[in-house]
Amino acid sequence: MLTKSPEAAPDKPTYVEIDFEKGNPVAIDGKKMSPAKLMDYMNTIAGENGIGRIDMVENRFVGMKSRGVYETPGGTVLWAAHRAVESITMDREVMLMRDSLSPKYAQLAYNGFWYSPEMQTLQTYIDATQENVTGTARMKLYKATVLLSVVNHPILYIVRLLLLLRKIRSISKRMQQALLN
């Protein structure tokens, strides 16, 4: 199994920082990795913390119900981190439209229609929505729970810098006035 039970997970939380560029995870804790290595690394870290196990009943394409236990520890954390970065980089209406198309995308993928015209159309749209999804999500992993700790985006640094410059200007003006009086 990839995942520990929540009871066997560590008693201290694990924190990871996941960097995204144009919607794709590219680094963990500042270390750039290939997609395969990144997923393998996240599977290990998240699995150790009991994250990503689900027991479900689903409707198969052929019309029967099937029960399965699935493990996606790395995918669970990456999905949560990606959503966090999207929340500060993506327009609300674009996000709503993307979310309305997600079930169709999942259905096409599940049924193996990767190269169908409708899948290619959906993929083109999704790729366009990810153009600005760049930033870092700091995630807290603890006993089968994934929590967002902090999200950073390059524009937030600019905003902070502008606020700092405004404070410096204000202090400078007060100092000039104090010296003249």
Coordinates of C-alpha atoms in Angstrom, one line a residue:
M1 CA 0.0 0.0 0.0
L2 CA 1.1 3.5 -0.7
T3 CA -0.7 5.0 2.3
K4 CA -0.4 4.5 6.1
S5 CA -3.5 4.4 8.1
P6 CA -4.2 7.8 9.9
E7 CA -3.5 6.1 13.2
A8 CA 0.0 5.0 12.0
A9 CA 0.8 8.4 10.5
P10 CA 3.4 10.7 12.3
D11 CA 2.2 12.7 15.3
K12 CA 3.9 15.8 13.9
P13 CA 2.7 17.6 10.7
T14 CA 4.8 17.6 7.6
Y15 CA 5.1 20.8 5.6
V16 CA 5.8 20.9 1.9
E17 CA 6.1 23.8 -0.6
I18 CA 4.9 23.0 -4.1
D19 CA 5.9 25.4 -6.9
F20 CA 3.6 25.6 -10.0
E21 CA 4.4 27.2 -13.4
K22 CA 1.5 27.6 -15.8
G23 CA -0.5 25.1 -13.7
N24 CA 2.1 22.4 -13.7
P25 CA 3.9 21.4 -10.5
V26 CA 7.6 21.8 -11.1
A27 CA 9.4 21.7 -7.6
I28 CA 9.0 20.5 -4.1
D29 CA 10.6 22.6 -1.3
G30 CA 12.5 24.5 -4.0
K31 CA 13.9 21.4 -5.7
K32 CA 13.0 21.1 -9.4
M33 CA 12.0 17.6 -10.4
S34 CA 10.6 15.8 -13.5
P35 CA 6.9 15.1 -13.3
A36 CA 7.5 11.4 -12.6
K37 CA 10.0 12.1 -9.8
L38 CA 7.8 14.8 -8.3
M39 CA 4.8 12.5 -8.2
D40 CA 6.9 9.6 -6.7
Y41 CA 8.3 12.0 -4.1
M42 CA 4.8 13.3 -3.2
N43 CA 3.4 9.8 -3.1
T44 CA 6.0 8.9 -0.5
I45 CA 5.5 12.0 1.7
A46 CA 1.7 12.1 1.5
G47 CA 1.5 8.3 1.9
E48 CA 3.6 8.5 5.1
N49 CA 1.0 11.0 6.5
G50 CA -2.0 8.7 5.6
I51 CA -3.3 10.9 2.8
G52 CA -5.0 9.8 -0.3
R53 CA -6.8 6.5 0.4
I54 CA -10.5 6.2 -0.7
D55 CA -13.0 3.4 -0.7
M56 CA -15.8 3.9 -3.1
V57 CA -18.5 2.3 -5.3
E58 CA -18.6 3.5 -8.9
N59 CA -20.6 3.0 -12.0
R60 CA -18.5 1.3 -14.7
F61 CA -18.8 2.2 -18.4
V62 CA -20.3 -1.3 -19.1
G63 CA -23.2 -0.6 -16.7
M64 CA -22.3 -2.4 -13.6
K65 CA -21.3 -1.2 -10.1
S66 CA -17.9 -1.9 -8.8
R67 CA -16.3 -1.3 -5.4
G68 CA -12.7 -0.3 -5.2
V69 CA -10.1 1.1 -2.9
Y70 CA -7.8 3.6 -4.6
E71 CA -4.7 5.3 -3.4
T72 CA -3.6 8.7 -4.7
P73 CA -1.5 10.3 -2.0
G74 CA 0.6 12.5 -4.1
G75 CA -2.3 13.4 -6.4
T76 CA -4.4 14.4 -3.4
V77 CA -1.9 16.9 -2.2
L78 CA -1.0 18.2 -5.6
W79 CA -4.7 18.8 -6.4
A80 CA -5.2 20.7 -3.1
A81 CA -2.1 22.8 -3.7
H82 CA -3.0 23.5 -7.3
R83 CA -6.5 24.6 -6.3
A84 CA -5.0 27.0 -3.8
V85 CA -2.7 28.6 -6.4
E86 CA -5.6 28.8 -8.8
S87 CA -7.7 30.6 -6.2
I88 CA -5.4 33.6 -6.3
T89 CA -4.5 33.5 -10.0
M90 CA -7.6 32.5 -11.9
D91 CA -10.7 34.6 -12.7
R92 CA -13.8 33.5 -10.9
E93 CA -15.9 33.0 -14.0
V94 CA -13.2 31.1 -15.8
M95 CA -12.9 28.9 -12.7
L96 CA -16.7 28.3 -12.7
M97 CA -16.7 27.4 -16.4
R98 CA -13.7 25.0 -15.9
D99 CA -15.5 23.4 -12.9
S100 CA -18.6 22.8 -15.0
L101 CA -16.6 21.1 -17.7
S102 CA -14.6 18.9 -15.3
P103 CA -17.1 16.1 -15.0
K104 CA -17.1 15.7 -18.8
Y105 CA -13.3 15.7 -18.9
A106 CA -13.2 13.1 -16.2
Q107 CA -15.8 10.9 -18.0
L108 CA -13.8 11.1 -21.3
A109 CA -10.6 10.2 -19.5
Y110 CA -12.2 7.4 -17.5
N111 CA -13.7 5.9 -20.7
G112 CA -10.4 6.1 -22.5
F113 CA -11.3 8.8 -25.0
W114 CA -8.0 10.6 -24.7
Y115 CA -7.7 11.5 -28.4
S116 CA -11.3 12.2 -29.2
P117 CA -12.1 15.7 -30.7
E118 CA -14.1 16.7 -27.6
M119 CA -11.2 15.8 -25.3
Q120 CA -8.8 17.8 -27.4
T121 CA -11.2 20.8 -27.3
L122 CA -11.6 20.5 -23.5
Q123 CA -7.8 20.2 -23.1
T124 CA -7.2 23.3 -25.2
Y125 CA -9.6 25.3 -23.0
I126 CA -8.0 23.9 -19.8
D127 CA -4.5 24.7 -21.0
A128 CA -5.6 28.3 -21.6
T129 CA -7.0 28.6 -18.1
Q130 CA -3.6 27.6 -16.6
E131 CA -1.5 30.3 -18.3
N132 CA -1.4 32.5 -15.1
V133 CA -1.4 29.6 -12.6
T134 CA 2.1 30.3 -11.2
G135 CA 3.0 30.4 -7.6
T136 CA 3.8 28.4 -4.5
A137 CA 1.5 26.6 -2.1
R138 CA 2.8 25.6 1.4
M139 CA 0.8 22.6 2.5
K140 CA 0.4 21.0 5.9
L141 CA 0.1 17.2 5.9
Y142 CA -1.2 15.6 9.1
K143 CA -2.9 12.3 9.8
A144 CA -4.8 11.9 6.5
T145 CA -5.5 15.7 6.3
V146 CA -4.2 18.2 3.8
L147 CA -4.4 21.8 4.8
L148 CA -3.3 24.9 3.0
S149 CA -0.7 26.9 5.1
V150 CA 0.3 29.7 2.7
V151 CA 0.0 30.6 -1.0
N152 CA 2.5 32.9 -2.7
H153 CA 2.3 34.3 -6.2
P154 CA 4.8 36.6 -7.9
I155 CA 2.3 39.5 -8.0
L156 CA 1.9 39.3 -4.2
Y157 CA 5.6 40.2 -3.9
I158 CA 5.0 43.3 -6.0
V159 CA 2.0 44.4 -4.0
R160 CA 4.0 43.9 -0.8
L161 CA 6.9 46.0 -2.2
L162 CA 4.5 48.8 -3.3
L163 CA 3.0 48.8 0.2
L164 CA 6.5 49.0 1.7
L165 CA 7.5 51.9 -0.6
R166 CA 4.3 53.7 0.4
K167 CA 5.2 53.4 4.1
I168 CA 8.8 54.5 3.4
R169 CA 7.5 57.6 1.6
S170 CA 5.1 58.4 4.4
I171 CA 7.9 58.1 7.0
S172 CA 10.2 60.1 4.9
K173 CA 7.7 63.0 4.6
R174 CA 7.1 62.9 8.4
M175 CA 10.9 63.0 9.0
Q176 CA 11.3 66.0 6.6
Q177 CA 8.5 67.9 8.4
A178 CA 9.9 67.1 11.8
L179 CA 13.3 68.4 10.7
L180 CA 11.8 71.6 9.4
N181 CA 9.9 72.3 12.6

